[in-house]
Short mmCIF file of C-alpha atoms in Angstrom, two decimals:
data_model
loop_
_atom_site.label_atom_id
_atom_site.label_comp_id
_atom_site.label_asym_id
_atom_site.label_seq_id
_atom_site.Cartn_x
_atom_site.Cartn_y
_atom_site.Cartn_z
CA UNK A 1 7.25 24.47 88.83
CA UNK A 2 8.69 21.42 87.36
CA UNK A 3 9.33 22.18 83.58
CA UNK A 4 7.26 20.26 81.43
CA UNK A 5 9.83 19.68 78.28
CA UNK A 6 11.09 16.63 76.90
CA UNK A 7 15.07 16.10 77.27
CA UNK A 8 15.28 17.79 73.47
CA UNK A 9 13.59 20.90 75.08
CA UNK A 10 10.06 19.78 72.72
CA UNK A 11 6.57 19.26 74.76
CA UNK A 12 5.73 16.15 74.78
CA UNK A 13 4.85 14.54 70.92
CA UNK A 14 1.79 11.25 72.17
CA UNK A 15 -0.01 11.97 75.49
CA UNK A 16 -2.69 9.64 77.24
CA UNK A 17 -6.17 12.26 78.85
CA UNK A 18 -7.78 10.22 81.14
CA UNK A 19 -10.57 11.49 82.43
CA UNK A 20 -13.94 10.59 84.47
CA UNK A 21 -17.26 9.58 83.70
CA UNK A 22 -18.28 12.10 85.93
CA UNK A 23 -16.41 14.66 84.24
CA UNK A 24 -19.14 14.71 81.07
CA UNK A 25 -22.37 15.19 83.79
CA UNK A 26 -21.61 18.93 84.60
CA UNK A 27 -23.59 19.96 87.21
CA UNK A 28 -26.10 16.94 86.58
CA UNK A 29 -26.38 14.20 89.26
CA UNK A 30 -25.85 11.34 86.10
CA UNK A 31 -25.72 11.24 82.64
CA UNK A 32 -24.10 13.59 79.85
CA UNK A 33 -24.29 16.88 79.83
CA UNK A 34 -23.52 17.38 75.50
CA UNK A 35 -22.04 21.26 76.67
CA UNK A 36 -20.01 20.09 79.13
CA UNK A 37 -19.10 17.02 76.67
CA UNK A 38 -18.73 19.88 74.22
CA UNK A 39 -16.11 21.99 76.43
CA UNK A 40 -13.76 19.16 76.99
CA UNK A 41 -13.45 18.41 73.45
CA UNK A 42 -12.57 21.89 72.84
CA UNK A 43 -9.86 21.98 75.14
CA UNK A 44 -8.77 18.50 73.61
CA UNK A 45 -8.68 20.25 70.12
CA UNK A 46 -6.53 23.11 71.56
CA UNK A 47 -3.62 20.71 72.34
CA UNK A 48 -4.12 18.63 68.91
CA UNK A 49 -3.55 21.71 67.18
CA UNK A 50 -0.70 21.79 68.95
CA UNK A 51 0.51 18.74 66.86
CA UNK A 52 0.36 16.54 69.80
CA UNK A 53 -0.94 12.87 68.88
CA UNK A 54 -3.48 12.32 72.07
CA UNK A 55 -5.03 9.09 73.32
CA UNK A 56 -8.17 8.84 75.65
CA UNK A 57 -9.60 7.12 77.99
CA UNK A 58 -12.92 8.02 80.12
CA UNK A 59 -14.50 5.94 82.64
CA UNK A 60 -18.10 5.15 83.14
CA UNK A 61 -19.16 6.32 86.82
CA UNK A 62 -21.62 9.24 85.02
CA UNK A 63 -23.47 5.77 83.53
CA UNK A 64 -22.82 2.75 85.79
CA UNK A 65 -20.04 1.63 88.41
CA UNK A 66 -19.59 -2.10 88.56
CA UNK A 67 -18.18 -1.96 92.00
CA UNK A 68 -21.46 0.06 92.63
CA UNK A 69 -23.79 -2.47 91.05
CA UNK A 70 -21.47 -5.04 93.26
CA UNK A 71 -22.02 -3.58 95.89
CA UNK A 72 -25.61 -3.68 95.92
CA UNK A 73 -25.81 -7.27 95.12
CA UNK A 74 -24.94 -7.77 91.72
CA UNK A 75 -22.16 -10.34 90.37
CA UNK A 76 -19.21 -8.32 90.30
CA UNK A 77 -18.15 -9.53 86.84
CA UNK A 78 -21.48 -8.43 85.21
CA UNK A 79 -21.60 -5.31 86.91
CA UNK A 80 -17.94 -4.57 85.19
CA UNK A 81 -18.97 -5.60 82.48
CA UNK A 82 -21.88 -2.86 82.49
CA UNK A 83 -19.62 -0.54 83.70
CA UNK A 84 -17.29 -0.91 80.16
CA UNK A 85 -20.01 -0.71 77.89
CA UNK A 86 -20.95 2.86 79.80
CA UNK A 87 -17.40 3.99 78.93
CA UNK A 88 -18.32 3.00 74.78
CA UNK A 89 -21.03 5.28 75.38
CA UNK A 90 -19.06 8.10 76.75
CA UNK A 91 -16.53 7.13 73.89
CA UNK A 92 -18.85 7.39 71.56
CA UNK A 93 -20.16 11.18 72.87
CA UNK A 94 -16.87 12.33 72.85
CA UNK A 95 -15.97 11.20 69.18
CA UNK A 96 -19.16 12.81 67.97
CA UNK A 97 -18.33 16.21 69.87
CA UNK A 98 -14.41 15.82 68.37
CA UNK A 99 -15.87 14.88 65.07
CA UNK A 100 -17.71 18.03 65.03
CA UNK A 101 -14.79 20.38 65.39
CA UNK A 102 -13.68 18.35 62.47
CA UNK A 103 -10.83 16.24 64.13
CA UNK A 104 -10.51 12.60 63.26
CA UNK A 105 -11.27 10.38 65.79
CA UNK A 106 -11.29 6.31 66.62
CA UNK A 107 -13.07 5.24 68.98
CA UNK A 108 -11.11 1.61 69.73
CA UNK A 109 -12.74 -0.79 72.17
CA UNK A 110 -11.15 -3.85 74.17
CA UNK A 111 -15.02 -5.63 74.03
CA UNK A 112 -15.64 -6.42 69.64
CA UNK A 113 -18.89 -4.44 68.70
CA UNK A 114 -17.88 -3.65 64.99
CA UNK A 115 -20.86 -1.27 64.50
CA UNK A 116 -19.67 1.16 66.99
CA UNK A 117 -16.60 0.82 67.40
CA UNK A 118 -12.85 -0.31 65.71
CA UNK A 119 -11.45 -3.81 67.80
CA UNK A 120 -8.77 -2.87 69.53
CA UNK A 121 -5.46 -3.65 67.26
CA UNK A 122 -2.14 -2.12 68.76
CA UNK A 123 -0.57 -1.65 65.50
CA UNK A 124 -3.65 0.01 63.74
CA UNK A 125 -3.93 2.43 66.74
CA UNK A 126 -0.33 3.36 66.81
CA UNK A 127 -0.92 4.01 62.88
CA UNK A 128 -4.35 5.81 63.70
CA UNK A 129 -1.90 8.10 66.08
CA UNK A 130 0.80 8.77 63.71
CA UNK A 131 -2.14 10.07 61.17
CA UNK A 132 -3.17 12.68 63.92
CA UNK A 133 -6.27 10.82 64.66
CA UNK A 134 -7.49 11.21 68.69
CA UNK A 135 -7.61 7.83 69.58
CA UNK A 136 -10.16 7.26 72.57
CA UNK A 137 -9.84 3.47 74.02
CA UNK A 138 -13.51 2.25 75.18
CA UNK A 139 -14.10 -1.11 77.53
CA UNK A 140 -11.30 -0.77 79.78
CA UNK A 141 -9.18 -3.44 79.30
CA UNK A 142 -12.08 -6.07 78.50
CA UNK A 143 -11.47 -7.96 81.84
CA UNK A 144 -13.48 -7.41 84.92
CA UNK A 145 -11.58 -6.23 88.11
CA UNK A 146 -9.71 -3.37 85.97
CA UNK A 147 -10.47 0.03 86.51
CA UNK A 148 -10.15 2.35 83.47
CA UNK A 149 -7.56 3.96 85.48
CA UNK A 150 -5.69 0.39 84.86
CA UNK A 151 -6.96 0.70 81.18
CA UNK A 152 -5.55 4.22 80.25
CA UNK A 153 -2.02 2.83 82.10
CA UNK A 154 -1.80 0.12 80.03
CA UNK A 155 -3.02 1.78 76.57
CA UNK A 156 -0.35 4.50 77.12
CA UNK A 157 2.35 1.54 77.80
CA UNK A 158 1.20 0.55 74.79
CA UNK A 159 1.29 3.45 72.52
CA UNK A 160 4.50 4.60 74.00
CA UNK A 161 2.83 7.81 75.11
CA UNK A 162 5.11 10.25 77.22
CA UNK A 163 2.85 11.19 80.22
CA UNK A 164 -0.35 10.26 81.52
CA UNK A 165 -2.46 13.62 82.29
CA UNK A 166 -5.50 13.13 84.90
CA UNK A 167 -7.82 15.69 84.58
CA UNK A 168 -9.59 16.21 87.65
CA UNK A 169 -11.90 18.88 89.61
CA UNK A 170 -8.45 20.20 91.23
CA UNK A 171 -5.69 21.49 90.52
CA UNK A 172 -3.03 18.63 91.35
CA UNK A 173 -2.76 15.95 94.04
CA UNK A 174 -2.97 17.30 97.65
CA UNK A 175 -2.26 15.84 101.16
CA UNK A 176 -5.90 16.14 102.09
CA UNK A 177 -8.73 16.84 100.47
CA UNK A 178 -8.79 20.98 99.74
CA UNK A 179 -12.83 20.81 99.55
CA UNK A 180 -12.67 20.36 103.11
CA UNK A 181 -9.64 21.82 104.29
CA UNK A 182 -8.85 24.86 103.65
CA UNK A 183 -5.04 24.16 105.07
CA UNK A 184 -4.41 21.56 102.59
CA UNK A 185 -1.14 21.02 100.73
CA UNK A 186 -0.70 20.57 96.90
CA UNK A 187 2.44 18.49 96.38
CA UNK A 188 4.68 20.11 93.07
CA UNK A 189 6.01 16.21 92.63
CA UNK A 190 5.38 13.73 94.54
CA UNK A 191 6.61 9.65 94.09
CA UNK A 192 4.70 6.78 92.83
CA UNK A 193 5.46 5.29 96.23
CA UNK A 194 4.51 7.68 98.39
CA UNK A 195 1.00 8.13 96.17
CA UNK A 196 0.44 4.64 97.77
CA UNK A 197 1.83 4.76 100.43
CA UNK A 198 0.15 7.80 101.46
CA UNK A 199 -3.13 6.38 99.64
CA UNK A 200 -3.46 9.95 97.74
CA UNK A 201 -5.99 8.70 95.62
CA UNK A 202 -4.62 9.61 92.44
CA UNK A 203 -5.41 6.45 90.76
CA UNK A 204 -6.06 2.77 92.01
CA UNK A 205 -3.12 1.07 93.34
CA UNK A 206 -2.94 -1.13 90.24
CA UNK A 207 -2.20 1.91 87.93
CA UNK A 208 0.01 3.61 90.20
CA UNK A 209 2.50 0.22 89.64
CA UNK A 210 2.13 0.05 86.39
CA UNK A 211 2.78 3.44 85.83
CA UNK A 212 5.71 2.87 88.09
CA UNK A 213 7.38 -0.02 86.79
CA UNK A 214 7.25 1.64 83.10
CA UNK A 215 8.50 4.82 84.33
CA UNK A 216 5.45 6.59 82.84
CA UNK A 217 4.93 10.35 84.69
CA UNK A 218 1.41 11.05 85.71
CA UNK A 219 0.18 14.74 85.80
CA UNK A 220 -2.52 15.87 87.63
CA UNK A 221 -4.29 19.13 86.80
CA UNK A 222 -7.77 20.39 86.74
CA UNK A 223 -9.80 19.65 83.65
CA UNK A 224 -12.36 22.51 85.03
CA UNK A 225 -9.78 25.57 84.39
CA UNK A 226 -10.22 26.63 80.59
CA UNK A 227 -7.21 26.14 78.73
CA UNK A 228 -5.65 24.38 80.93
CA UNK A 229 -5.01 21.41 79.15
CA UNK A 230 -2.89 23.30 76.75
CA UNK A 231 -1.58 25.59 79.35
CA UNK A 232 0.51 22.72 80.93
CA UNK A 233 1.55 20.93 77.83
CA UNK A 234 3.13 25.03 77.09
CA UNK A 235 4.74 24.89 80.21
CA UNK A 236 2.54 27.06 82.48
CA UNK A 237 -0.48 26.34 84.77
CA UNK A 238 -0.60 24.24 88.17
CA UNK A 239 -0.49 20.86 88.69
CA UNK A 240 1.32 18.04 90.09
CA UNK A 241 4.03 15.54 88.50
CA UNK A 242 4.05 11.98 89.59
CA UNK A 243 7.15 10.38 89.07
CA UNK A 244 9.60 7.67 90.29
#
């Protein structure tokens, strides 16, 4: 298993969680499930107490997917634009769950709604990070056409986190899809290149470059395993590294 340690033998210090809209619907067809909401931001509070400063950033599919609403007929820049206010809402979920195991949290949006939410400011975030506070980045990246898995790519860039980790329903990135093969492969590492290449589906092509070109890893492990958040960061549990 590739060892998860920074080059001065530390876990990493400022991580980006990206995570699906689905991921908060539990065994619900849409919506929030506040337990399942409740569960994740446990496991996020294991690895702050860790001392690790963590971003966020969750998508909106539980809500509303713009390429959806595209699909069926509406104007694909409104229907993104739906789509990012679905992730403030998920934002905003997950700061109140966070907030009620008495961590600090921002929620920091790329679309200006000063009620709800802080504008998004690098250099107040980046402060917001070094003060501990989970910073969760809401509206993808205010443009239509981005994905939030563009979005959490380019926040991490720009809070000079150390790793992207993608929790998903498996355990790391496999050659086929294990739900439906059983013979199916999980790669230990596998290349940004070959992710698209291959079209693994890890994240959207977009990302995967950007990720690339900054030299940012991506890990892939299963957000459903308890404790496994923290597991990995301690340098156990299964998942995959994506690297150059």
């Amino acid at each position: 298993m590739t060892d998860l340690t920074t080059a001065d033998g530390t876990t990493f210090n400022r991580v980006m969680l990206k995570i699906s809209g689905e991921a908060l619907m539990g065994d619900q067809g849409f919506g929030l499930h506040p337990p399942t909401v409740e569960r994740i931001a446990r496991e996020v509070k294991t690895v702050h107490d860790m001392g690790v400063e963590i971003c966020m950033v969750i998508g909106g599919g539980n809500i509303f997917r713009g390429l959806q609403g595209s699909a069926q007929g509406m104007e694909r820049t409104t229907a993104d634009y739906m789509g990012m206010l679905a992730t403030v809402m998920n934002a905003l979920a997950m700061q109140s769950a966070l907030e009620g195991l008495k961590i600090h949290t921002r929620v920091i949006s790329a679309i200006t709604m000063n009620e709800v939410a802080e504008p998004y400011i690098r250099r107040r975030a980046v402060r917001h990070l070094e003060k501990k506070r989970v910073c969760i980045f809401a509206a993808g990246t205010g443009n239509p056409y981005f994905t939030t898995d563009t979005a959490a790519t380019l926040r991490a860039n720009e809070m000079a986190c150390e790793a992207i980790f993608k929790g998903t329903k498996v355990d790391g990135v496999y050659d086929k899809d294990p739900v439906k093969h059983a013979d199916a492969k999980r790669y230990e590492t596998v290349t940004f290149d070959e992710v698209l290449q291959k079209h693994l589906g890890v994240m959207d092509a977009s990302a995967i470059a950007l990720a690339r070109d900054n030299n940012l890893p991506i890990i892939v492990f299963s957000l459903d395993e308890p404790g496994g958040f923290k597991g990995i960061l301690a340098g156990k549990g299964t998942y995959t590294r994506v690297e150059g």
